[in-house]
Amino acid sequence: MTNNILNPCINTNVSLGIDEACLSILNLYYYPVICYSIAWDAYWGTGMPMANLAPSTNTSLVISTKYPLHIYYKTTESNRTYEYCHTTYTFKEHGSYRWNVTGGPHCPEIDIIREPIESYLPIFAAFMVYTLLAIIWTTSKVIIRVIRGRLSPENVQDDLDRLQESESTTHPVIRTTKASTRIRSVDTFRGICILLMIFVNNGGGKYVFFNHSAWFGLTVADLVLPWFAWIMGMTITISKRAELRVTASRLKITLRCVRRSLILIFLGLMLNSMNLIQKIQLKSLSDLRFPGVLQLLAVSYFVCSTLETIFMKPHSQDTLLQFGRFASFRDILDSWPQWLIMAGIVTTHTLITFLLPVPGCPKGYFGPGGEYDHRGKYANCTAGAAGYIDRTIFGNHTYSKTMNDMYGQISRYDPEGLMNTISAIFIVYLGVHAGKILLMYYQYNGRVIRWFLWAVLTGIIAGILCGFSKFNGVIPVSKRMMTLSFDLTCSSFAFLLYAILYTLVDYKQVWGGAPFIYAGTNPIFLYVGHILTKDLFPWAWKLAHPSHASLLAMNLWTTTLWAIVGYLLYRKDIIITI
């Protein structure tokens, strides 16, 4: 009785939650049946029981609409068990569906009793609102410029003053700010990353594609961290080249790299403790998570920046590389020691992933464990060698969430653990190389063509590794494990996106980069700030009846508020660096 009262598929006074629908199952067969279901991505021949129905009975269930669902039923006839009606169906939010079990090989279709809601309509509405605001902002700036031009002293002075001014030599004063000396496309790229990161970390409206993938595949949220790491690599090239031209002491530059990395690690540990305190999980230092986003960035930054400090030349000293037959490849040949080290890092990471023995698990395992792989066959093998290393080294000092939306209970592992950090070093270095293209080639075509070719090359290699599919291939795409195919896929998109931004913002100058450029000048400050103020008013508040629309509105408001903070800092020419 209690279940019926709380079941929104039976009690109309109870509302369905986010990503939920109703499924009514009627057994018209003359044998009892057991109905099974499982997310299609997790199906390996066995589902989870969801209903046990006697003949001529029915039940109404609340089902998840996050992922396509694979359903079927089993029945026992003459002491033999049969499976019927394997089908995969994409249920939609707040819809009501009916499935009549009739038995035999002829499977009835799933009928729609009540049409689902348009759960993606709020995204379209939000897009239209932001587009309208952008048009109003741009139009108002143009009008203000026109008005100022007409009312300027040059337009109201008399003819004598104009003649005197034309005869005199004037030099307009150009105001130089910290922001004006930066590369605008770099800050725009970084601003896209940090604002998207804030939006995703606050929930992304609870939409599946605005949250990290369950394990395999790629969503918008999965791109944020690797893109930020990639553009950090580009800034390493720019900053280290400038530092080497100012000072000859590579030791001092290396010490600054150490200092910055240690500050990032300290901030990361502080944020980890804040998160756990807010969840009332931190009882002692034994519960503190050691890895984290800032820790991953700190280590990968230190490795790549140190390599550039050691091997980078302040000026290209090889005439053959500048003007000879190898001039087109000087960005690669000029940094062959770094590429050799990167090849060693990637090879070592790959060999560990495929060859490290993990107790009770197959070598080269990339799965999430849990209910994946024939319903728990490798339940304790989460993340394969990467998860095993994290559990061995960090113990309880790892990511505490062990319940996966698709695969159920999994073993502890850390998405920013040791192996994933090593993998991130390669992403950062690909960004470093993108920066070298920017510095070594002075013509627009020479830069953009190379970025585009790198986008194609990394994309093709990633596709070959993953078999151009979600699960198959030698190395599948997985953000949770930061696999090599994932690194290359994200880097491919990064090369392509930056080439577009460079064209629009720096070369054609048809777009100033707003509003992203404002956030991109103080990314670490905004990242730390949004973690510290998460769930606090006015950035967020508790919703009585959360829905995709209300959560999306609140998450966009949070992101917009931090974008305004970034704009105010930009206007005041305040750039907070570490």
C-alpha angles and dihedrals in degrees: 000000000000092000091051091050092052095039108101089200089065105025110057090197090069117074127221115247131231113305093007133127138171125251120190114198121196120190108214091164122106092232130064113261136200115212120212133194138176136161108275092235090057097045115118100155099298131075135189120263111251104167140013111203131187118211115291094012133116140198137191119222137188109232134186120251097192095100136017108276126224112210136178139144139233129213134181117229123174091348091306125111120223132189120214142178104019104188138156117217134179106222117198130220118283093356122138118223138183129208119187114202106211102162132234129066095303106090121197120227123252108259126213112231097174124019115245122243123259096255093175095055093090089060091055091046091050091049091052092048093051091045090053091049090050091051092048091047093049093045093049091051091052092049092049091051091050092049092047090049093053094046096043119120091247090065098047103042119104127256094262092057091048091051092049091048093050091052094050125077111239131186115199115227113243114204112220118204134176090254094049092061093057128091104259097207090055092053090045092053091047091047091054089053097048096044091046089048091053091049093048095044090053092055107274091239088297090279113150095229091050090057130063118281116262090247115304128045132034134279133176090261092055091062097058103078097040090047091051090049090048095052089045086060091054091053089050090061093047096045097043093049089052093046093049091053091052099044134023094206107103089177091064091049091050091050089053088052089052091049094050092047092051091050091051091049091049092050090048093053090047092053091047090055091047092053093050094046090053089052092046091237102116108095099151142345088278088074097050114116111230103193121063145143096280091043090054091049091046095054095042090046092051094050096047097039091049091050091051092047091053100042108023118106117219087221130014103261099184113090091191091058092048101046108004133090091284095054092108090060100040092113088065101034093046090060102036094133091058092047090050090053091046090052088053092050094049092045093049092049091049094047092050091049094052103031109033109109111235115191111252094000135097119250116261094024114169100172131112097239114217113089092347119108107036097334105304102339089137098021094147097043097086111165092355114231093358093056092044092053092048093049091047097047103032102026108182091357091090139091105307100207109103100162114093120197093226107025102037122218112012134176122267116273135147125242088206095040130133099283093044090050090053088050091050090058088070092052090051091050092051085057089049089056091049087056091052090055088053093051101038101046118056102187123082095232093050091055102040096043091053093048089049092049090050089050090053094044096049091043093052093047090048090051092050092050094050095036090242088282140098101248109011131076133071094285116021123210109263128158090190089065098027089228121195092253089052091051092051094044093052092044090051091056090044093055090048095046093048092049088055093046092047090052095048101036108031107020108032092021091207090135128038094208094250131188094011096051090065093056091042093065093063105026099146092048091051092046094051091042095053092050092050093048098039113137090009125120130280090026094050143354139187115275119215094209109017119202136164090265097049094042092047091051092050094045091049090049090053091050092046091050091055090046087056090050089052090049093052091051090048092051091050089048090238113154115177112203133172 
